[in-house]
GROMACS .gro file of C-alpha atoms in nm:
model
  442
    1MET     CA    1  10.891   7.605  13.500
    2SER     CA    2  10.873   7.341  13.367
    3GLU     CA    3  11.021   7.266  13.088
    4LYS     CA    4  11.464   7.310  13.088
    5TYR     CA    5  11.552   7.635  13.007
    6LEU     CA    6  11.805   7.850  13.142
    7ILE     CA    7  11.710   8.166  13.239
    8ALA     CA    8  11.986   8.431  13.160
    9GLY     CA    9  12.070   8.800  13.080
   10GLY     CA   10  12.089   9.123  13.310
   11THR     CA   11  11.813   9.340  13.114
   12ALA     CA   12  11.464   9.344  13.028
   13SER     CA   13  11.573   9.320  12.719
   14GLU     CA   14  11.820   9.040  12.728
   15LEU     CA   15  11.590   8.806  12.959
   16ALA     CA   16  11.291   8.864  12.685
   17ALA     CA   17  11.520   8.734  12.412
   18GLY     CA   18  11.598   8.463  12.547
   19VAL     CA   19  11.248   8.338  12.589
   20GLU     CA   20  11.185   8.479  12.271
   21ALA     CA   21  11.468   8.280  12.119
   22ALA     CA   22  11.353   7.972  12.352
   23VAL     CA   23  11.012   7.989  12.194
   24SER     CA   24  11.121   7.986  11.838
   25GLU     CA   25  11.369   7.760  11.877
   26GLY     CA   26  11.085   7.506  11.988
   27ARG     CA   27  11.264   7.473  12.318
   28LEU     CA   28  10.944   7.642  12.475
   29PRO     CA   29  10.647   7.492  12.285
   30PRO     CA   30  10.277   7.664  12.314
   31GLY     CA   31  10.103   7.680  12.652
   32ALA     CA   32  10.456   7.654  12.823
   33MET     CA   33  10.438   7.785  13.170
   34LEU     CA   34  10.701   8.017  13.284
   35PRO     CA   35  10.763   8.126  13.639
   36PRO     CA   36  10.639   8.430  13.842
   37VAL     CA   37  10.820   8.717  13.854
   38ARG     CA   38  10.987   8.685  14.185
   39GLU     CA   39  11.135   8.356  14.091
   40LEU     CA   40  11.233   8.485  13.737
   41ALA     CA   41  11.394   8.769  13.916
   42SER     CA   42  11.566   8.552  14.157
   43ARG     CA   43  11.659   8.275  13.889
   44ALA     CA   44  11.829   8.565  13.664
   45GLY     CA   45  12.004   8.776  13.962
   46VAL     CA   46  11.809   9.104  13.856
   47SER     CA   47  11.541   9.262  14.026
   48PRO     CA   48  11.183   9.217  14.051
   49ASN     CA   49  11.113   9.495  13.816
   50THR     CA   50  11.350   9.397  13.575
   51ALA     CA   51  11.207   9.072  13.506
   52ALA     CA   52  10.868   9.248  13.531
   53ALA     CA   53  10.973   9.475  13.237
   54ALA     CA   54  11.089   9.188  13.074
   55TYR     CA   55  10.748   8.981  13.085
   56ARG     CA   56  10.560   9.344  12.950
   57LEU     CA   57  10.808   9.325  12.656
   58LEU     CA   58  10.703   8.959  12.571
   59ARG     CA   59  10.347   9.032  12.624
   60GLU     CA   60  10.342   9.297  12.353
   61ARG     CA   61  10.535   9.088  12.141
   62GLY     CA   62  10.245   8.845  12.186
   63VAL     CA   63  10.444   8.591  12.249
   64ILE     CA   64  10.319   8.517  12.641
   65GLU     CA   65   9.994   8.597  12.805
   66THR     CA   66   9.941   8.627  13.163
   67ALA     CA   67   9.613   8.509  13.330
   68GLY     CA   68   9.610   8.598  13.646
   69ARG     CA   69   9.596   8.322  13.883
   70ARG     CA   70   9.681   8.051  13.609
   71GLY     CA   71  10.046   8.219  13.585
   72THR     CA   72  10.210   8.367  13.305
   73ARG     CA   73  10.221   8.126  12.963
   74VAL     CA   74  10.387   8.088  12.615
   75ARG     CA   75  10.071   8.192  12.413
   76PRO     CA   76   9.934   7.914  12.155
   77ARG     CA   77   9.992   8.148  11.835
   78PRO     CA   78  10.284   8.384  11.931
   79ALA     CA   79  10.303   8.534  11.621
   80SER     CA   80   9.936   8.615  11.544
   81THR     CA   81  10.005   8.957  11.725
   82PHE     CA   82  10.118   9.171  11.482
   83ARG     CA   83  10.444   9.368  11.561
   84GLU     CA   84  10.307   9.670  11.395
   85GLU     CA   85  10.053   9.687  11.587
   86ILE     CA   86  10.242   9.736  11.963
   87ARG     CA   87  10.293  10.095  12.019
   88ILE     CA   88  10.429  10.328  12.239
   89GLU     CA   89  10.165  10.546  12.446
   90VAL     CA   90  10.319  10.891  12.371
   91PRO     CA   91  10.248  11.111  12.649
   92PRO     CA   92  10.077  11.438  12.540
   93GLY     CA   93  10.319  11.679  12.423
   94ALA     CA   94  10.548  11.424  12.265
   95ARG     CA   95  10.690  11.446  11.942
   96ASP     CA   96  10.613  11.043  11.788
   97LEU     CA   97  10.894  10.938  11.592
   98SER     CA   98  10.764  10.549  11.648
   99THR     CA   99  10.525  10.493  11.299
  100GLY     CA  100  10.775  10.442  11.020
  101ASN     CA  101  10.530  10.705  10.842
  102PRO     CA  102  10.628  10.944  10.545
  103ASP     CA  103  10.588  11.337  10.552
  104PRO     CA  104  10.256  11.378  10.457
  105ALA     CA  105  10.348  11.747  10.295
  106LEU     CA  106  10.559  11.507  10.038
  107LEU     CA  107  10.270  11.343   9.938
  108PRO     CA  108  10.077  11.432   9.662
  109PRO     CA  109   9.730  11.557   9.602
  110LEU     CA  110   9.530  11.291   9.546
  111GLY     CA  111   9.249  11.505   9.408
  112ASP     CA  112   9.345  11.537   9.031
  113ALA     CA  113   9.417  11.159   9.013
  114LEU     CA  114   9.118  11.026   9.172
  115ALA     CA  115   8.963  11.264   8.915
  116ALA     CA  116   9.121  11.124   8.597
  117ALA     CA  117   9.028  10.797   8.727
  118ALA     CA  118   8.664  10.873   8.788
  119ARG     CA  119   8.661  10.992   8.443
  120ALA     CA  120   8.848  10.703   8.298
  121HIS     CA  121   8.589  10.446   8.460
  122GLU     CA  122   8.283  10.649   8.325
  123GLU     CA  123   8.445  10.589   7.984
  124ARG     CA  124   8.580  10.265   8.032
  125PRO     CA  125   8.437  10.110   8.350
  126ALA     CA  126   8.663   9.785   8.439
  127MET     CA  127   8.401   9.462   8.500
  128TYR     CA  128   8.471   9.144   8.630
  129GLY     CA  129   8.731   9.006   8.354
  130THR     CA  130   8.902   9.301   8.298
  131GLY     CA  131   9.328   9.342   8.256
  132ASP     CA  132   9.506   9.514   8.496
  133ASP     CA  133   9.574   9.893   8.370
  134GLU     CA  134   9.756   9.878   8.011
  135GLU     CA  135   9.928  10.253   8.063
  136LEU     CA  136  10.058  10.156   8.438
  137ILE     CA  137  10.167   9.797   8.322
  138ALA     CA  138  10.356   9.991   8.062
  139LEU     CA  139  10.478  10.266   8.308
  140ALA     CA  140  10.584   9.990   8.557
  141GLY     CA  141  10.778   9.805   8.253
  142GLU     CA  142  11.010  10.103   8.147
  143ARG     CA  143  11.079  10.223   8.468
  144MET     CA  144  11.197   9.876   8.604
  145ARG     CA  145  11.362   9.776   8.292
  146ALA     CA  146  11.529  10.163   8.314
  147ASP     CA  147  11.660  10.056   8.626
  148GLY     CA  148  11.828   9.744   8.495
  149VAL     CA  149  11.530   9.481   8.612
  150PRO     CA  150  11.546   9.223   8.406
  151ALA     CA  151  11.219   9.208   8.149
  152GLY     CA  152  10.949   8.944   8.293
  153PRO     CA  153  10.563   8.974   8.292
  154LEU     CA  154  10.418   9.209   8.532
  155ALA     CA  155  10.123   9.166   8.853
  156ILE     CA  156   9.969   9.469   9.009
  157THR     CA  157   9.900   9.390   9.391
  158SER     CA  158   9.776   9.561   9.721
  159GLY     CA  159  10.124   9.666   9.838
  160THR     CA  160  10.415   9.520   9.893
  161LEU     CA  161  10.280   9.212  10.150
  162ASP     CA  162  10.008   9.102   9.952
  163ALA     CA  163  10.227   9.038   9.672
  164VAL     CA  164  10.489   8.909   9.910
  165GLU     CA  165  10.212   8.668  10.098
  166ARG     CA  166  10.147   8.559   9.742
  167VAL     CA  167  10.400   8.412   9.614
  168LEU     CA  168  10.586   8.274   9.972
  169ALA     CA  169  10.264   8.079   9.963
  170ALA     CA  170  10.266   7.939   9.605
  171GLN     CA  171  10.681   7.845   9.662
  172LEU     CA  172  10.663   7.738  10.009
  173ARG     CA  173  10.529   7.521  10.311
  174PRO     CA  174  10.534   7.541  10.630
  175GLY     CA  175  10.835   7.427  10.868
  176ASP     CA  176  11.028   7.590  10.515
  177ALA     CA  177  11.354   7.840  10.608
  178VAL     CA  178  11.366   8.155  10.432
  179ALA     CA  179  11.643   8.394  10.492
  180LEU     CA  180  11.538   8.728  10.645
  181GLU     CA  181  11.742   9.054  10.652
  182ASP     CA  182  11.847   9.117  11.027
  183PRO     CA  183  11.691   9.375  11.158
  184SER     CA  184  11.418   9.308  10.939
  185TRP     CA  185  11.015   9.497  10.787
  186THR     CA  186  10.843   9.427  11.112
  187ALA     CA  187  10.564   9.294  10.897
  188LEU     CA  188  10.784   9.026  10.732
  189LEU     CA  189  10.811   8.913  11.009
  190ASP     CA  190  10.479   8.867  11.102
  191LEU     CA  191  10.416   8.708  10.845
  192VAL     CA  192  10.686   8.453  10.816
  193GLY     CA  193  10.556   8.362  11.139
  194VAL     CA  194  10.198   8.326  11.069
  195MET     CA  195  10.280   8.132  10.781
  196GLY     CA  196  10.459   7.885  10.987
  197LEU     CA  197  10.781   7.950  10.777
  198ARG     CA  198  11.155   7.938  10.962
  199PRO     CA  199  11.335   8.285  10.965
  200VAL     CA  200  11.707   8.269  10.960
  201PRO     CA  201  11.833   8.598  11.004
  202VAL     CA  202  12.121   8.754  10.797
  203ARG     CA  203  12.303   9.083  10.943
  204VAL     CA  204  12.311   9.382  10.719
  205ASP     CA  205  12.526   9.689  10.743
  206ASP     CA  206  12.485  10.061  10.538
  207GLU     CA  207  12.561   9.864  10.171
  208GLY     CA  208  12.296   9.552  10.230
  209PRO     CA  209  12.292   9.201  10.348
  210LEU     CA  210  12.634   9.072  10.393
  211PRO     CA  211  12.777   8.804  10.141
  212ASP     CA  212  12.879   8.561  10.432
  213GLU     CA  213  12.550   8.572  10.637
  214LEU     CA  214  12.396   8.487  10.333
  215GLY     CA  215  12.584   8.252  10.234
  216ARG     CA  216  12.550   8.105  10.573
  217ALA     CA  217  12.181   8.104  10.547
  218LEU     CA  218  12.171   7.929  10.193
  219ARG     CA  219  12.412   7.613  10.271
  220ALA     CA  220  12.174   7.613  10.581
  221GLY     CA  221  11.917   7.540  10.348
  222VAL     CA  222  11.649   7.818  10.338
  223ARG     CA  223  11.418   7.771  10.034
  224ALA     CA  224  11.393   8.149  10.019
  225VAL     CA  225  11.571   8.490  10.062
  226ALA     CA  226  11.417   8.818  10.127
  227ILE     CA  227  11.610   9.156  10.019
  228THR     CA  228  11.589   9.515  10.057
  229ALA     CA  229  11.711   9.689   9.770
  230ARG     CA  230  11.689  10.020   9.899
  231ALA     CA  231  11.517  10.220  10.218
  232GLN     CA  232  11.604   9.895  10.409
  233ASN     CA  233  11.320   9.916  10.732
  234PRO     CA  234  11.465   9.997  10.989
  235PHE     CA  235  11.860   9.972  10.919
  236GLY     CA  236  11.826  10.212  10.625
  237ALA     CA  237  12.044   9.997  10.393
  238ALA     CA  238  12.101  10.081  10.028
  239VAL     CA  239  12.252   9.743   9.824
  240SER     CA  240  12.546   9.920   9.649
  241ALA     CA  241  12.687   9.783   9.337
  242GLU     CA  242  13.006   9.630   9.479
  243ARG     CA  243  12.782   9.451   9.717
  244ALA     CA  244  12.514   9.394   9.443
  245GLY     CA  245  12.830   9.184   9.271
  246ALA     CA  246  12.915   8.976   9.578
  247LEU     CA  247  12.546   8.906   9.712
  248ARG     CA  248  12.474   8.789   9.307
  249GLU     CA  249  12.752   8.525   9.361
  250VAL     CA  250  12.667   8.388   9.613
  251LEU     CA  251  12.330   8.336   9.524
  252GLY     CA  252  12.433   8.270   9.188
  253ALA     CA  253  12.510   7.869   9.336
  254TYR     CA  254  12.178   7.843   9.467
  255PRO     CA  255  11.938   7.898   9.172
  256GLU     CA  256  11.650   7.663   9.279
  257VAL     CA  257  11.588   7.884   9.573
  258LEU     CA  258  11.301   8.209   9.591
  259LEU     CA  259  11.437   8.560   9.546
  260VAL     CA  260  11.217   8.822   9.683
  261GLU     CA  261  11.355   9.169   9.610
  262ASP     CA  262  11.163   9.505   9.761
  263ASP     CA  263  11.244   9.795   9.621
  264HIS     CA  264  10.983  10.031   9.829
  265GLY     CA  265  11.253  10.297   9.803
  266SER     CA  266  11.145  10.367   9.451
  267GLY     CA  267  11.036  10.739   9.431
  268PHE     CA  268  11.178  10.897   9.729
  269VAL     CA  269  11.512  10.717   9.719
  270ASP     CA  270  11.822  10.930   9.566
  271LEU     CA  271  12.077  10.609   9.518
  272PRO     CA  272  12.079  10.393   9.217
  273LEU     CA  273  11.910  10.064   9.210
  274HIS     CA  274  12.088   9.732   9.170
  275PRO     CA  275  11.902   9.497   9.159
  276LEU     CA  276  11.966   9.088   9.214
  277ALA     CA  277  11.708   8.981   9.008
  278GLY     CA  278  11.756   8.674   8.760
  279VAL     CA  279  12.033   8.566   8.942
  280THR     CA  280  11.842   8.288   9.036
  281GLN     CA  281  11.538   8.082   8.831
  282ARG     CA  282  11.284   8.154   9.036
  283TRP     CA  283  11.213   8.591   9.167
  284VAL     CA  284  10.988   8.848   9.208
  285LEU     CA  285  11.102   9.211   9.266
  286THR     CA  286  10.825   9.438   9.411
  287ARG     CA  287  10.781   9.792   9.422
  288SER     CA  288  10.534   9.974   9.663
  289THR     CA  289  10.391  10.336   9.586
  290ALA     CA  290  10.282  10.389   9.941
  291LYS     CA  291  10.611  10.586  10.065
  292ALA     CA  292  10.587  10.821   9.761
  293PHE     CA  293  10.235  10.858   9.695
  294GLY     CA  294  10.053  10.749   9.982
  295PRO     CA  295  10.018  10.436  10.220
  296ASP     CA  296   9.632  10.394  10.168
  297LEU     CA  297   9.682  10.391   9.773
  298ARG     CA  298   9.793  10.033   9.825
  299VAL     CA  299   9.919   9.967   9.515
  300ALA     CA  300  10.239   9.780   9.433
  301LEU     CA  301  10.405   9.643   9.062
  302THR     CA  302  10.539   9.387   9.084
  303THR     CA  303  10.754   9.145   8.825
  304GLY     CA  304  10.919   8.806   8.799
  305ASP     CA  305  10.958   8.507   8.604
  306PRO     CA  306  10.713   8.380   8.411
  307VAL     CA  307  10.620   8.074   8.644
  308THR     CA  308  10.646   8.278   8.961
  309LEU     CA  309  10.404   8.576   8.827
  310GLY     CA  310  10.182   8.264   8.717
  311ARG     CA  311  10.135   8.103   9.148
  312LEU     CA  312  10.100   8.492   9.221
  313ARG     CA  313   9.853   8.596   8.970
  314GLY     CA  314   9.680   8.252   9.003
  315ARG     CA  315   9.595   8.334   9.407
  316GLN     CA  316   9.536   8.680   9.332
  317ARG     CA  317   9.213   8.570   9.117
  318LEU     CA  318   9.124   8.308   9.368
  319ALA     CA  319   9.105   8.590   9.657
  320ALA     CA  320   9.085   8.946   9.557
  321GLY     CA  321   9.077   8.925   9.223
  322TRP     CA  322   9.217   9.202   9.135
  323VAL     CA  323   9.397   9.556   9.279
  324SER     CA  324   9.091   9.798   9.222
  325HIS     CA  325   9.094  10.006   8.862
  326LEU     CA  326   9.049  10.342   9.028
  327LEU     CA  327   9.309  10.327   9.215
  328GLN     CA  328   9.580  10.165   8.947
  329ARG     CA  329   9.434  10.450   8.713
  330ALA     CA  330   9.555  10.707   8.957
  331VAL     CA  331   9.896  10.569   8.965
  332ALA     CA  332   9.908  10.579   8.619
  333TYR     CA  333   9.838  10.941   8.642
  334LEU     CA  334  10.079  11.038   8.954
  335TRP     CA  335  10.362  10.865   8.725
  336ARG     CA  336  10.232  11.066   8.415
  337THR     CA  337  10.231  11.349   8.540
  338ASP     CA  338  10.559  11.361   8.739
  339ALA     CA  339  10.355  11.483   9.084
  340VAL     CA  340  10.621  11.362   9.257
  341ASP     CA  341  10.950  11.530   9.212
  342ALA     CA  342  11.157  11.226   9.358
  343ALA     CA  343  11.502  11.399   9.415
  344ALA     CA  344  11.364  11.659   9.622
  345VAL     CA  345  11.162  11.423   9.834
  346ALA     CA  346  11.468  11.227   9.875
  347ALA     CA  347  11.726  11.571   9.970
  348SER     CA  348  11.422  11.648  10.206
  349TYR     CA  349  11.432  11.311  10.410
  350ALA     CA  350  11.823  11.289  10.357
  351ARG     CA  351  11.848  11.644  10.537
  352ARG     CA  352  11.684  11.505  10.840
  353ARG     CA  353  11.799  11.191  10.842
  354ASP     CA  354  12.188  11.221  10.781
  355GLY     CA  355  12.199  11.586  10.936
  356LEU     CA  356  12.091  11.322  11.263
  357VAL     CA  357  12.359  11.011  11.220
  358ALA     CA  358  12.601  11.327  11.150
  359ALA     CA  359  12.482  11.486  11.478
  360LEU     CA  360  12.484  11.151  11.689
  361ALA     CA  361  12.803  11.073  11.554
  362GLU     CA  362  12.983  11.418  11.685
  363ARG     CA  363  12.808  11.323  12.014
  364GLY     CA  364  13.000  10.976  12.028
  365ILE     CA  365  12.703  10.750  11.910
  366PRO     CA  366  12.721  10.512  11.630
  367ALA     CA  367  12.405  10.506  11.444
  368HIS     CA  368  12.273  10.386  11.058
  369GLY     CA  369  12.031  10.542  10.823
  370ARG     CA  370  12.203  10.576  10.473
  371THR     CA  371  11.888  10.596  10.279
  372GLY     CA  372  11.537  10.612  10.346
  373LEU     CA  373  11.296  10.765  10.626
  374ASN     CA  374  11.430  10.541  10.982
  375VAL     CA  375  11.754  10.605  11.187
  376TRP     CA  376  11.865  10.287  11.389
  377ILE     CA  377  12.045  10.366  11.700
  378PRO     CA  378  12.245  10.071  11.911
  379VAL     CA  379  12.132  10.101  12.254
  380PRO     CA  380  12.231   9.916  12.592
  381ASP     CA  381  11.877   9.874  12.672
  382GLU     CA  382  11.616   9.897  12.440
  383THR     CA  383  11.346   9.958  12.776
  384THR     CA  384  11.566  10.245  12.952
  385ALA     CA  385  11.629  10.487  12.617
  386ILE     CA  386  11.241  10.467  12.479
  387THR     CA  387  11.121  10.566  12.856
  388ARG     CA  388  11.458  10.840  12.868
  389LEU     CA  389  11.348  10.982  12.561
  390LEU     CA  390  10.968  10.948  12.644
  391ALA     CA  391  11.085  11.199  12.961
  392ARG     CA  392  11.221  11.473  12.695
  393GLY     CA  393  10.956  11.455  12.485
  394TRP     CA  394  11.013  11.191  12.210
  395ALA     CA  395  10.873  10.878  12.137
  396ALA     CA  396  11.134  10.584  11.924
  397ALA     CA  397  11.010  10.204  11.821
  398PRO     CA  398  11.147   9.924  12.018
  399GLY     CA  399  11.424   9.801  11.823
  400ALA     CA  400  11.295   9.433  11.938
  401ARG     CA  401  11.021   9.457  11.648
  402ASN     CA  402  11.236   9.425  11.384
  403ARG     CA  403  11.552   9.213  11.507
  404ILE     CA  404  11.610   8.835  11.565
  405ALA     CA  405  11.967   8.762  11.711
  406THR     CA  406  12.150   9.145  11.622
  407PRO     CA  407  12.177   9.341  11.968
  408PRO     CA  408  11.913   9.615  12.142
  409ALA     CA  409  11.866   9.872  11.937
  410ILE     CA  410  11.566  10.172  11.874
  411ARG     CA  411  11.435  10.314  11.583
  412LEU     CA  412  11.347  10.686  11.496
  413THR     CA  413  11.169  10.789  11.176
  414VAL     CA  414  11.247  11.148  11.055
  415SER     CA  415  10.989  11.254  10.882
  416PRO     CA  416  10.822  11.401  11.174
  417LEU     CA  417  11.096  11.610  11.224
  418GLY     CA  418  11.265  11.917  11.135
  419VAL     CA  419  11.605  12.038  11.043
  420ALA     CA  420  11.596  12.276  11.328
  421GLU     CA  421  11.482  12.013  11.580
  422VAL     CA  422  11.783  11.743  11.500
  423ASP     CA  423  12.045  11.890  11.769
  424ARG     CA  424  11.813  11.878  12.008
  425LEU     CA  425  11.715  11.569  11.973
  426ALA     CA  426  12.065  11.477  11.915
  427ASP     CA  427  12.173  11.586  12.314
  428ASP     CA  428  11.806  11.419  12.405
  429ILE     CA  429  11.926  11.052  12.311
  430THR     CA  430  12.266  11.118  12.392
  431ALA     CA  431  12.131  11.196  12.735
  432ALA     CA  432  11.926  10.903  12.727
  433LEU     CA  433  12.186  10.680  12.670
  434ARG     CA  434  12.465  10.817  12.863
  435PRO     CA  435  12.353  10.888  13.180
  436ALA     CA  436  12.573  11.245  13.388
  437SER     CA  437  12.772  11.013  13.532
  438SER     CA  438  12.917  10.818  13.283
  439GLY     CA  439  13.192  10.867  12.934
  440ARG     CA  440  13.135  10.815  12.590
  441TYR     CA  441  12.871  10.574  12.462
  442GLY     CA  442  13.032  10.228  12.402
   0.00000   0.00000   0.00000
């Protein structure tokens, strides 16, 4: 290897994590050559199969590329391969719990909403220069104020990531540090990498980001902080009232930091919102309708301080211009008619999610999933766990998609899972993580 780099780790995930950390920290620059598989295995003291699996993980994550006889090297732009596009190959007959999608059976039918939007379009066609739908803006404002979000201007964007990208691009510059939950949403990790920003991990527990961790990141000089209010993907955390108070106290000492708050859980989570919005001078809070109404609607409602929202709108006008008024009016119709019973939807996900977490606890396996669609399960080795689960008919997502510095884990989405299947899945997870000859997990 041409660069000085200590290869360490006894598993494929550990080896891959070490290389990825060296890339992100600049110790392995783009184009740096990596040793052949057998040389990597010899240096690390592992089998060639383990070394090959580590390289496979790094290729899947877009960190490295292999070009035949020219060898293996760090990709010129490793962040340009999107983590969500790394798919587990699901064999025929296996259940796919890796997608992160909502349950289609819990999404509202869109026929009436789209028909109503079409009728409104015929009466008042939206043309160039038309503002956002007034009814949707009013409904969003009422709901946010009822949840304790500070009053502020509103904008409509094509989903949460659209809002976050525009805000970060307007406020930050390449090289700036951003505090991200660890584990975090894969698309946000990709976005930060593509924008040339530097992620600073903040560990989470079931009640959200840890205040001490956030304080450490702020002292290190981050320019922005991204926090998920509820249904944190992939960990399932929800910021509690007590945790929100502690986080506000920490953030209050850094009023110049941009706070980006994601409340995509609105509409399908049964825990109340405890917003942090307003504790800093620059802030945004965005609510996607994807999980409650359907990902294809591509509508999010965003509020924030006047300066930040003004910058967001300015960048939007220079790019897409606006979100389709047909989609805006469809969402307004769904809200106005209470097309989704949020409590019933939340209860349906909770039965599956809480049931799986409890069943795993009974078997001595810790798991996390306080809200939302996913269960996060720490594992000794992701590749082994996923391979063994696939052999038992279940596809899980590797936690490497979501992790910055936290230990290995797998993510299971409960949306395709029936309540009656929970115990069988828990048994299969137990078998995958705990070989017959071993004792309790951990």
